[in-house]
CSV table of C-alpha atoms in Angstrom, one decimal:
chain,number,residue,atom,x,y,z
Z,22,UNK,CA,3.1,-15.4,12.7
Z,23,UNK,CA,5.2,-17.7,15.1
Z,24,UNK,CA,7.8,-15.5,16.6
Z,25,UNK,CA,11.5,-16.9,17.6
Z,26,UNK,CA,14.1,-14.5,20.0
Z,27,UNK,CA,17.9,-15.5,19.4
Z,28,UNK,CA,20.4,-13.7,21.3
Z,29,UNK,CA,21.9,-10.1,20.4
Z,30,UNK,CA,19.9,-7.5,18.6
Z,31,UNK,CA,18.2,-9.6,16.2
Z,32,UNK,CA,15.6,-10.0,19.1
Z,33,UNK,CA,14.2,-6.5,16.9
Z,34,UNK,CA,13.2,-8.5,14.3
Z,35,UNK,CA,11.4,-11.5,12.7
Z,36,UNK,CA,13.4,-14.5,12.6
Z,37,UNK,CA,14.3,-14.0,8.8
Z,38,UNK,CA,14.8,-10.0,9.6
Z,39,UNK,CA,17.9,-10.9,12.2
Z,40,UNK,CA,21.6,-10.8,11.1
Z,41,UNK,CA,22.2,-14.2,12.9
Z,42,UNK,CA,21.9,-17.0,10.9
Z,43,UNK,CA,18.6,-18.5,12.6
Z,44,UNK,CA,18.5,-22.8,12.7
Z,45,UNK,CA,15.2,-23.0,11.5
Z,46,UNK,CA,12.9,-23.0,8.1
Z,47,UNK,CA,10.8,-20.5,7.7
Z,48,UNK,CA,7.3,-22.0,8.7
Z,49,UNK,CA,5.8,-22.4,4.8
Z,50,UNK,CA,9.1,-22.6,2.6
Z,51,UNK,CA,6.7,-23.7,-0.3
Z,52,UNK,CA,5.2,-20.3,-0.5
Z,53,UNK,CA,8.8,-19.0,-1.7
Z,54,UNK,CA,8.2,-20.4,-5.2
Z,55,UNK,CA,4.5,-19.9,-5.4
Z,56,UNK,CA,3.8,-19.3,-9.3
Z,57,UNK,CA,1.4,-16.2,-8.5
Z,58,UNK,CA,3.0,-13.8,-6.8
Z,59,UNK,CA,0.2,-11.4,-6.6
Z,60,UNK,CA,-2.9,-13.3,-5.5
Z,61,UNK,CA,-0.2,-16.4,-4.1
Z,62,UNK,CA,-2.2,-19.4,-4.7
Z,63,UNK,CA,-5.6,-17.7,-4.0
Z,64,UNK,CA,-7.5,-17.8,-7.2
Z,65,UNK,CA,-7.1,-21.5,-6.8
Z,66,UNK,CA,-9.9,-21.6,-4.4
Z,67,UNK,CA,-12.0,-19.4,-6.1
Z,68,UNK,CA,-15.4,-20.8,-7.8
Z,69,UNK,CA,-16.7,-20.0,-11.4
Z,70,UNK,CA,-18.4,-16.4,-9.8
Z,71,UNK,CA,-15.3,-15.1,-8.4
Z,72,UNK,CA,-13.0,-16.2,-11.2
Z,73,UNK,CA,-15.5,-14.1,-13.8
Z,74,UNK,CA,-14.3,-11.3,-11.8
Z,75,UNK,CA,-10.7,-12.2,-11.9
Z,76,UNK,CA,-10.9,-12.5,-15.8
Z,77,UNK,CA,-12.5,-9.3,-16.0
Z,78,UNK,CA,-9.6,-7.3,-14.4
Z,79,UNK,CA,-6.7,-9.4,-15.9
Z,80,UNK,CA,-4.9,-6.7,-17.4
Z,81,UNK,CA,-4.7,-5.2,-13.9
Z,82,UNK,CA,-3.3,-8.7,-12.4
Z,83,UNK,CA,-1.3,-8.7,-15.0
Z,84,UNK,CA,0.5,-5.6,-14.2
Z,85,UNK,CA,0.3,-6.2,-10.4
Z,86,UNK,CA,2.4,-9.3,-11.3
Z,87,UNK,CA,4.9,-7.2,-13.3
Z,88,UNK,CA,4.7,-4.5,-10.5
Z,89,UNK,CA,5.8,-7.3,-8.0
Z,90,UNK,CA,8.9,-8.2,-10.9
Z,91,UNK,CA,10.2,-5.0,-10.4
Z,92,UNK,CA,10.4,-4.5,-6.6
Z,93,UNK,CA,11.1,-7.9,-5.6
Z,94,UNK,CA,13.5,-9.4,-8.6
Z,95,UNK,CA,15.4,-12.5,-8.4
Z,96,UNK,CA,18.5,-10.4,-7.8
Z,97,UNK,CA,19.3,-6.9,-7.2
Z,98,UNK,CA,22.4,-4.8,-8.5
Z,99,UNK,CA,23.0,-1.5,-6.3
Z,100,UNK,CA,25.0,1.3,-6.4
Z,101,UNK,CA,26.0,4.3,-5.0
Z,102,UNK,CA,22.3,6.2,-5.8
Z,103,UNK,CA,20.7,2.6,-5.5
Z,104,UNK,CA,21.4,1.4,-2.2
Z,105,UNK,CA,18.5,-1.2,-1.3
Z,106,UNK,CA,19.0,-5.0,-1.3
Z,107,UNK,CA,17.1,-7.7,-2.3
Z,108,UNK,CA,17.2,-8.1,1.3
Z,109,UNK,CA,16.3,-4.5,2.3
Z,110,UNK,CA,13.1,-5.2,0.0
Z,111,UNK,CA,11.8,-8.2,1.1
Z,112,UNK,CA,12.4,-7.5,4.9
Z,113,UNK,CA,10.4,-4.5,4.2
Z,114,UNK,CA,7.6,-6.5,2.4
Z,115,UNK,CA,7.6,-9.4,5.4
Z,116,UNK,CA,7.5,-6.0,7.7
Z,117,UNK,CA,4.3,-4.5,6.0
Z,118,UNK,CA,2.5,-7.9,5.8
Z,119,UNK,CA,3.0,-8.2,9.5
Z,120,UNK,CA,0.9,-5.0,10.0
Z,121,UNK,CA,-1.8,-5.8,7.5
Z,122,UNK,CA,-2.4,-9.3,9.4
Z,123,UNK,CA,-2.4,-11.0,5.9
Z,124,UNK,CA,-0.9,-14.7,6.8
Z,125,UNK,CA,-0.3,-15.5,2.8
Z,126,UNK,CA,1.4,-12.5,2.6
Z,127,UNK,CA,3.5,-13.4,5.8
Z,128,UNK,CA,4.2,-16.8,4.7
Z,129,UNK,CA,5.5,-15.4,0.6
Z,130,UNK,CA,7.7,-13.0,2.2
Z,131,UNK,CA,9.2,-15.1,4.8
Z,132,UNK,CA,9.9,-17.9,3.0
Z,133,UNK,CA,11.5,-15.4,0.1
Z,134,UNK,CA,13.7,-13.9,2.6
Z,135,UNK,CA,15.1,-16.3,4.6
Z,136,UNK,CA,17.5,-17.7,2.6
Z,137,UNK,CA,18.9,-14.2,2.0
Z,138,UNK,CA,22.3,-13.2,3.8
Z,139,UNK,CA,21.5,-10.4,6.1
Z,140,UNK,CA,23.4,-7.3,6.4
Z,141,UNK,CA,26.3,-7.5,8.2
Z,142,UNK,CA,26.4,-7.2,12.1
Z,143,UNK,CA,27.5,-3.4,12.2
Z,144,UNK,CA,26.6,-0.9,14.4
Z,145,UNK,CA,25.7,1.2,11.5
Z,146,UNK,CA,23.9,-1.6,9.5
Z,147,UNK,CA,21.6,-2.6,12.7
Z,148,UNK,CA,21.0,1.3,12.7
Z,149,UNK,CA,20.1,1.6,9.0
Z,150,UNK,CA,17.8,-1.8,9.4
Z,151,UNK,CA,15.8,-0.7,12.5
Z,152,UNK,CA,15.2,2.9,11.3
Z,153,UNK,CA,13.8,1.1,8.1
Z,154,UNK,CA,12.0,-1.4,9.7
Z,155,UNK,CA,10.4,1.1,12.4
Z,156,UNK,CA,9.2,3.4,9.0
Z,157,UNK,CA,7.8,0.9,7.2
Z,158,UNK,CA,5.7,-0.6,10.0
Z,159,UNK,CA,4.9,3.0,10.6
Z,160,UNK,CA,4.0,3.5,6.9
Z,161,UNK,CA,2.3,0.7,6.8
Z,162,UNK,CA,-0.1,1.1,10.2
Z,163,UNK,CA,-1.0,5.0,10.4
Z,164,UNK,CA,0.7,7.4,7.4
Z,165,UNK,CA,-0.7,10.1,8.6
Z,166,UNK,CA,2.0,10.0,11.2
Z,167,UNK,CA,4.6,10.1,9.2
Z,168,UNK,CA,6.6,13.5,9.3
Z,169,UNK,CA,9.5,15.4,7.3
Z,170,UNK,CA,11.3,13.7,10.7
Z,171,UNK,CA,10.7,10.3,9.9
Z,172,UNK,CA,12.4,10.9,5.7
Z,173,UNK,CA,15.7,13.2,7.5
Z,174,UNK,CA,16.1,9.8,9.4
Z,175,UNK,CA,16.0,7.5,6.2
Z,176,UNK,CA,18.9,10.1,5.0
Z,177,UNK,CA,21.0,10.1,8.0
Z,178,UNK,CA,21.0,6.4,7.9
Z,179,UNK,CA,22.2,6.5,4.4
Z,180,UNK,CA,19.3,6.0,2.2
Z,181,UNK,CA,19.0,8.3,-1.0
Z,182,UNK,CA,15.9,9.8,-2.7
Z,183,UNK,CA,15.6,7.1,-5.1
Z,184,UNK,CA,15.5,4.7,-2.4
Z,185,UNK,CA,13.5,6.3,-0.4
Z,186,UNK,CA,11.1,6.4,-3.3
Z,187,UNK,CA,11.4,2.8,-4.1
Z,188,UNK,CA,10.9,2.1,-0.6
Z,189,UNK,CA,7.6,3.9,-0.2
Z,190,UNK,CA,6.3,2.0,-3.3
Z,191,UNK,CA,7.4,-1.2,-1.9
Z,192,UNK,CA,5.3,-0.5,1.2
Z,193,UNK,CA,2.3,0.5,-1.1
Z,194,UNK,CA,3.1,-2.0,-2.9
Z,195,UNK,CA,2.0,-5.0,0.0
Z,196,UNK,CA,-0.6,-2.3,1.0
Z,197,UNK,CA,-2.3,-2.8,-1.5
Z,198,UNK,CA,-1.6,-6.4,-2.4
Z,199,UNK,CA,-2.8,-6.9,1.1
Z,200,UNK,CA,-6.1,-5.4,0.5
Z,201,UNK,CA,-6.8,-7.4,-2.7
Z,202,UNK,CA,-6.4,-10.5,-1.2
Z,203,UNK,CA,-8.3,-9.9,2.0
Z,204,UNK,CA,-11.0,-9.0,-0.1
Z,205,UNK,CA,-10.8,-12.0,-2.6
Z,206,UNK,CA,-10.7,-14.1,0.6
Z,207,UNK,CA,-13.9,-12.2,1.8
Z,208,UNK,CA,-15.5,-12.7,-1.2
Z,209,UNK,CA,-14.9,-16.5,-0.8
Z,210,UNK,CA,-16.2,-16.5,2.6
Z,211,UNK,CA,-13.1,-18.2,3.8
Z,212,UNK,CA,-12.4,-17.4,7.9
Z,213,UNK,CA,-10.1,-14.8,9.2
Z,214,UNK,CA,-8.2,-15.2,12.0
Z,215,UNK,CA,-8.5,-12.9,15.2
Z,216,UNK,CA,-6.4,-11.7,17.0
Z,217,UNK,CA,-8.0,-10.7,20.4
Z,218,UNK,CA,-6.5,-7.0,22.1
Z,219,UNK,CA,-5.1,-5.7,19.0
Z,220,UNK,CA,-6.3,-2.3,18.6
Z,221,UNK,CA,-7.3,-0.4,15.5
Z,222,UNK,CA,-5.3,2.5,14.3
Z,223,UNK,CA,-6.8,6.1,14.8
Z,224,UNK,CA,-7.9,7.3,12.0
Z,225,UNK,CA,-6.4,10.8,10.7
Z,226,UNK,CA,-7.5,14.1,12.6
Z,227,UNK,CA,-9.9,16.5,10.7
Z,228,UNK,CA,-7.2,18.7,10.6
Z,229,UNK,CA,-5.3,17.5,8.1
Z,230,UNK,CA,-8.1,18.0,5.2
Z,231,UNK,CA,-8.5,21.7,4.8
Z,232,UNK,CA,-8.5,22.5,0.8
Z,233,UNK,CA,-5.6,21.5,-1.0
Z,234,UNK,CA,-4.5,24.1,-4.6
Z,235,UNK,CA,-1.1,22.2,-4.4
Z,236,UNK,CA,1.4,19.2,-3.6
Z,237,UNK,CA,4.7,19.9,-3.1
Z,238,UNK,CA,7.3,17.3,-2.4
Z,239,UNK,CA,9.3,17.2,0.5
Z,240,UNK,CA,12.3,15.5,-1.4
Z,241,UNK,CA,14.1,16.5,-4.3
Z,242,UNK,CA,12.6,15.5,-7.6
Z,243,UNK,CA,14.2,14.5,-10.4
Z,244,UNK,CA,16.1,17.4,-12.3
Z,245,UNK,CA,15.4,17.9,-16.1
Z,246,UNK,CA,19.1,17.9,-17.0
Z,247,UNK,CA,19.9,14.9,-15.2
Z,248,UNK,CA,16.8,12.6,-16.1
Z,249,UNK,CA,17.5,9.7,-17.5
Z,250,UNK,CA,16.2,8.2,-21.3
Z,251,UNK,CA,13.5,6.2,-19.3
Z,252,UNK,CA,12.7,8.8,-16.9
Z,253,UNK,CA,11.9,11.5,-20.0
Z,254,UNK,CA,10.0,8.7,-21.3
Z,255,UNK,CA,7.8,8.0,-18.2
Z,256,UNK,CA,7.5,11.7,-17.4
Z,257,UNK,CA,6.7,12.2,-21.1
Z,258,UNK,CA,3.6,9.1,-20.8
Z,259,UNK,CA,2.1,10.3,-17.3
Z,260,UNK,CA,3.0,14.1,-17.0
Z,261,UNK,CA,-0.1,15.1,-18.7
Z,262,UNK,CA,-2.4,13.3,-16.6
Z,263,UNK,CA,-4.0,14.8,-13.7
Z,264,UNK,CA,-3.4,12.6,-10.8
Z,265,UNK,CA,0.4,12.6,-11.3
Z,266,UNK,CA,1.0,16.2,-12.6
Z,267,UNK,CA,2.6,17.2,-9.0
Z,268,UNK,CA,4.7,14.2,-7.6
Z,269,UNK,CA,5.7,12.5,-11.6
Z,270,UNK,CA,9.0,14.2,-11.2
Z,271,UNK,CA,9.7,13.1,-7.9
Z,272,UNK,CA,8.3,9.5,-7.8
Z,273,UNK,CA,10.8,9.3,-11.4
Z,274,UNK,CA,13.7,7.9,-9.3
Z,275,UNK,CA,12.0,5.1,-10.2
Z,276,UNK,CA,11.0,5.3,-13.1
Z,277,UNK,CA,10.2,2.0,-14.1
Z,278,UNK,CA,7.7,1.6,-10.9
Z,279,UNK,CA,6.4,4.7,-11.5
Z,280,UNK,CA,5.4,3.6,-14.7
Z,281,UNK,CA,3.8,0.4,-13.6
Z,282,UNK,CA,1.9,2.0,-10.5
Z,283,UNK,CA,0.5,4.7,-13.5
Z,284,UNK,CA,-0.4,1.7,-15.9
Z,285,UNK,CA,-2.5,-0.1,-12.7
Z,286,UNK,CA,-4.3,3.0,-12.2
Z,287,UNK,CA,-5.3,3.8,-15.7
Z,288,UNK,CA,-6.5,0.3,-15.8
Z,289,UNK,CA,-8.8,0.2,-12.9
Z,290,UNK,CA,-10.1,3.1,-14.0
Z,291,UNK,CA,-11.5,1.9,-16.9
Z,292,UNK,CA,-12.5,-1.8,-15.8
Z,293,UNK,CA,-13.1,-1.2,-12.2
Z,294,UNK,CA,-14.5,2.1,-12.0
Z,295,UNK,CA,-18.0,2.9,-10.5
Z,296,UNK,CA,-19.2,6.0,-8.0
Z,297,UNK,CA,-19.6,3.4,-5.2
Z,298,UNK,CA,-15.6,2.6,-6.1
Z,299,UNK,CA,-14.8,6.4,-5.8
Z,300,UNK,CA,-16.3,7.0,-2.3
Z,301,UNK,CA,-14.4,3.7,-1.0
Z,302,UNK,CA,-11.5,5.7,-2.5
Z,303,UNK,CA,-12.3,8.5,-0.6
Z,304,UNK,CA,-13.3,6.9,2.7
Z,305,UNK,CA,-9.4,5.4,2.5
Z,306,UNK,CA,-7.8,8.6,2.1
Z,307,UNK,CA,-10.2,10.1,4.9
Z,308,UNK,CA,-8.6,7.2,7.0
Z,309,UNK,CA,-5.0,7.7,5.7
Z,310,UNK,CA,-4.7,11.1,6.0
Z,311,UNK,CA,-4.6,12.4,2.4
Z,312,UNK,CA,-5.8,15.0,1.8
Z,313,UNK,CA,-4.7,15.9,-1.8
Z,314,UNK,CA,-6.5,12.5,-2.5
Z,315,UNK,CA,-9.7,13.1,-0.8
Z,316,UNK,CA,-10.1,16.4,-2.4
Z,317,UNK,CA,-10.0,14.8,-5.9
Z,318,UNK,CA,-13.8,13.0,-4.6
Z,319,UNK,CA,-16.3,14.9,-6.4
Z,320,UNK,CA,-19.4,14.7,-4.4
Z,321,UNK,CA,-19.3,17.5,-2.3
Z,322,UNK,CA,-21.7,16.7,0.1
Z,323,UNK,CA,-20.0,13.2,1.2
Z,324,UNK,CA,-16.8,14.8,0.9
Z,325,UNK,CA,-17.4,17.7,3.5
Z,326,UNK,CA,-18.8,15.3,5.7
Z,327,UNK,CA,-15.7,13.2,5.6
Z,328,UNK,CA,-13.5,15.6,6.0
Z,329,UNK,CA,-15.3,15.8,9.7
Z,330,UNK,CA,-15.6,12.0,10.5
Z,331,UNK,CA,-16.3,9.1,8.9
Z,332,UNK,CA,-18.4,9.1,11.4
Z,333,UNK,CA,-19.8,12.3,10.3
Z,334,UNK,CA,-20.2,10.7,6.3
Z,335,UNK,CA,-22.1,7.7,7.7
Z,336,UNK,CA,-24.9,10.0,9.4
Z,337,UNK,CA,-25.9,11.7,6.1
Z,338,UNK,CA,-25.0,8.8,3.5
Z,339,UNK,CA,-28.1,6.6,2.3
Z,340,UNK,CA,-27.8,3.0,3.2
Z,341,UNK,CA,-26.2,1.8,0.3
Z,342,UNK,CA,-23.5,4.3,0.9
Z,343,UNK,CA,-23.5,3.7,4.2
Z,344,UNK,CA,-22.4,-0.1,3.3
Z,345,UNK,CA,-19.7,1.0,0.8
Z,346,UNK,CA,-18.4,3.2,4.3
Z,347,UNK,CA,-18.6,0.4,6.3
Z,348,UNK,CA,-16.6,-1.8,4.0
Z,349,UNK,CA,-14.4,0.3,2.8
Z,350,UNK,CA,-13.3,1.6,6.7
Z,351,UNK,CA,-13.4,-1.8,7.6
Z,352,UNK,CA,-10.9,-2.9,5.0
Z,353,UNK,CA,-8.6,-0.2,5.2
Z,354,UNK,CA,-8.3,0.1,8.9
Z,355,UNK,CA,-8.0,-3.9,9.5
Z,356,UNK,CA,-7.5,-6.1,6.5
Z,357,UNK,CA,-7.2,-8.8,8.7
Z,358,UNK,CA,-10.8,-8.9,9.9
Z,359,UNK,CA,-12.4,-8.1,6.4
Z,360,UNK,CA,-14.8,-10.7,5.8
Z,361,UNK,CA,-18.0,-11.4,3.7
Z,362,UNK,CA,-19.9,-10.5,6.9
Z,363,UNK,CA,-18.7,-6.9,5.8
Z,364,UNK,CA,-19.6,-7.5,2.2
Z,365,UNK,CA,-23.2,-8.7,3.2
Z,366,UNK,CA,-24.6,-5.0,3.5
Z,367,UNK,CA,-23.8,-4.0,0.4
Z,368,UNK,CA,-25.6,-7.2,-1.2
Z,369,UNK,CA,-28.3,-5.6,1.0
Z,370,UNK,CA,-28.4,-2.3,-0.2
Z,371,UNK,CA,-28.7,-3.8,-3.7
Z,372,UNK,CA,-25.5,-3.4,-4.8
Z,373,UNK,CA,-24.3,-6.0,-6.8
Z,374,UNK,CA,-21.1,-9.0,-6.4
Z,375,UNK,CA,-19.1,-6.6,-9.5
Z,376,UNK,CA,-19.8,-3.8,-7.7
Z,377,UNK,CA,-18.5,-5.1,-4.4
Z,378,UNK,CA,-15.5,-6.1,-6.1
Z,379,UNK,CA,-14.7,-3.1,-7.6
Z,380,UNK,CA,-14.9,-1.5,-3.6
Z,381,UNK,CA,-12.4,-3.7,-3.1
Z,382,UNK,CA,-10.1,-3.0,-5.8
Z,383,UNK,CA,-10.5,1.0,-5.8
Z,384,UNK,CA,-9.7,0.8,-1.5
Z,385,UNK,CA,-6.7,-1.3,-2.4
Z,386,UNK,CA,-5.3,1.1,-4.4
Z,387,UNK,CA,-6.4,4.0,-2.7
Z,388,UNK,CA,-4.3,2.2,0.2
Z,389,UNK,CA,-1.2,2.4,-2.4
Z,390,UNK,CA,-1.6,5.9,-3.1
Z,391,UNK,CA,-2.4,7.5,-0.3
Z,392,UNK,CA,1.0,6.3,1.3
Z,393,UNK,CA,3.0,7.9,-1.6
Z,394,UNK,CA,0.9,11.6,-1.6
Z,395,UNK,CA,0.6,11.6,2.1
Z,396,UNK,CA,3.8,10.9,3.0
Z,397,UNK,CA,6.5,12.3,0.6
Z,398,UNK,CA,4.8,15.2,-0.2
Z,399,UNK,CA,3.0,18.6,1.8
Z,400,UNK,CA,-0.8,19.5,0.6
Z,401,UNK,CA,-1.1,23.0,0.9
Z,402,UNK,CA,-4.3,25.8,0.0
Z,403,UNK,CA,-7.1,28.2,1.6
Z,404,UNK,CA,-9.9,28.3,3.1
Z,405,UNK,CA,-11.7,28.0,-0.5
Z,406,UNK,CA,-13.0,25.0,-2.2
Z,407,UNK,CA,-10.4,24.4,-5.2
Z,408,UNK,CA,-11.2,24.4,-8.4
């Protein structure tokens, strides 16, 4: 994305991230008002193949588009507990597409947020924005880098635990989104662009996957006697289901995303979920760092061996798991590069176009996740496989 400098410290930021008023358009205003917001004009190009596989996953579009209602509304109304603009969001957003490479992306979030009033020129407020901005790109990149540290400095620059909450899912949020269309786009065969001395992120160290027993999170959940009628409700929905038994009470501050993100999952997993989807799952969390979410990858012998490498999985996977490693890396590490010449082995290996598709989907939203167990939360166990 075309860069501008103007003078002062909006030279940190994009030219719709500055707290100068800038004397240019963003580059595609048009994508502002885009009637999609999820896939932004994409399924447009798509052919009678590709839109079979749309219409089988509608409900999850569906909620995707409801998902991006609720983080990036028309207008926000803060508070005291609720501190985040609809600026705050959508510079975020516009900060996360930048890392995934995803020009749509760039050019919706842009166009959204410049016509927003920035905050104001403060000493404070430039503080508060940069130590956002550097998190989320942070977030966005490598999460496995992202320490206790990095929350204590969203606090000291005034954020509270629902925002910080609501701020993780926002960055999941285009995480995933990103993902989805990268891999609509590769399914279409359309070109990517490259960008030439860019390099790829490190993937997380083997350390970080010894067993996991437990999740705790490193930020104050929400407290029985002071949860609100909707957050009783959502607890109430998703409490009981095993992949948000530990971190429901603290991803509650927002209830209403929460809610949402829980209602994606449970639909993917019953239109989009195959064994070749699980272990591009697992070959994203590998990558991300999480390791409460590769542990919940049942096939031990792919699991152990990505706990090592991926590397390591690849040696003693059969081809077509090798393929659904390849892509699924591939995707996850650079969503910018993800074409169909990285869907093409899996089409080798036998695999079919649905089955493809639903590697894309399940590494999307392993993308999602893993930024929200990774990072607000510590995994914790032995030296003994759990049960």
């Amino acid at each position: 994305m075309e860069q501008r400098r103007f003078s002062g410290n909006s030279h940190l930021y994009h030219e719709t991230q500055c707290t100068l008023t800038a004397p240019t358009a963003p580059l595609v205003p048009e994508a502002a008002e885009i009637g999609d917001r999820f896939l932004l004009g994409l399924d447009a190009l798509c052919g009678a193949e590709v839109k079979s596989h749309l219409d089988r996953i509608e409900p999850a579009l569906l909620a995707s588009r409801d998902l991006y209602q609720l983080l990036f509304p028309r207008h926000v109304d803060t508070s005291m507990t609720h501190t985040l603009t609809l600026y705050d969001r959508l510079s975020a957003a516009l900060t996360v597409a930048q890392v995934t490479g995803i020009q749509r992306l760039c050019n919706h979030y842009a166009a959204r947020l410049n016509p927003l009033a920035g905050p104001d020129p403060s000493r404070e407020s430039n503080l508060r924005l940069t130590q956002m901005t550097e998190y989320a790109r942070q977030l966005a990149s490598q999460p496995a880098l992202i320490t206790p540290v990095a929350l204590r400095r969203l606090d000291e620059v005034g954020l509270t635990v629902p925002d910080i909450i609501t701020y993780n899912q926002i960055t999941g949020f285009i995480s995933y989104q990103a993902r989805v269309v990268a891999g609509i786009n590769a399914l279409l065969a359309l070109p990517v662009r490259w960008f030439p001395g860019l390099a790829e992120p490190e993937d997380a160290t083997a350390e970080c996957f010894n067993p996991v027993t437990q999740w705790q999170p490193l930020l104050p959940p929400v407290e029985l006697r002071y949860a609100s009628a909707s957050q009783l409700e959502v607890l109430t929905w998703c409490q009981p289901q095993p992949e948000f038994s530990d971190c429901a009470w603290l991803l509650a501050h927002d209830a209403a995303t929460l809610h949402g993100w829980g209602t994606l999952i449970n639909i993917l997993r019953e239109n989009a979920s195959t064994q070749e989807g699980a272990l591009a799952a697992a070959v994203a969390a590998r990558i991300n760092g999480s390791a409460a979410c590769l542990w919940r990858y049942r096939n031990e012998r792919l699991r152990d061996a990505l706990r090592q490498s991926v590397s390591q999985a690849l040696a003693i996977a059969s081809p077509s798991e090798q393929a659904v490693i390849q892509a699924a890396a591939q995707l996850t590490r650079t969503p910018e590069r993800f074409s169909a010449t990285h869907l093409q082995p899996l089409n080798n290996a036998g695999l079919t176009d649905r089955v493809a598709f639903d590697v894309i989907l399940q590494v999307a939203l392993a993308n999602w996740s893993n930024r929200l167990i990774q990072t607000l939360g510590t995994a914790s166990g032995n030296d003994e496989q759990p049960h």
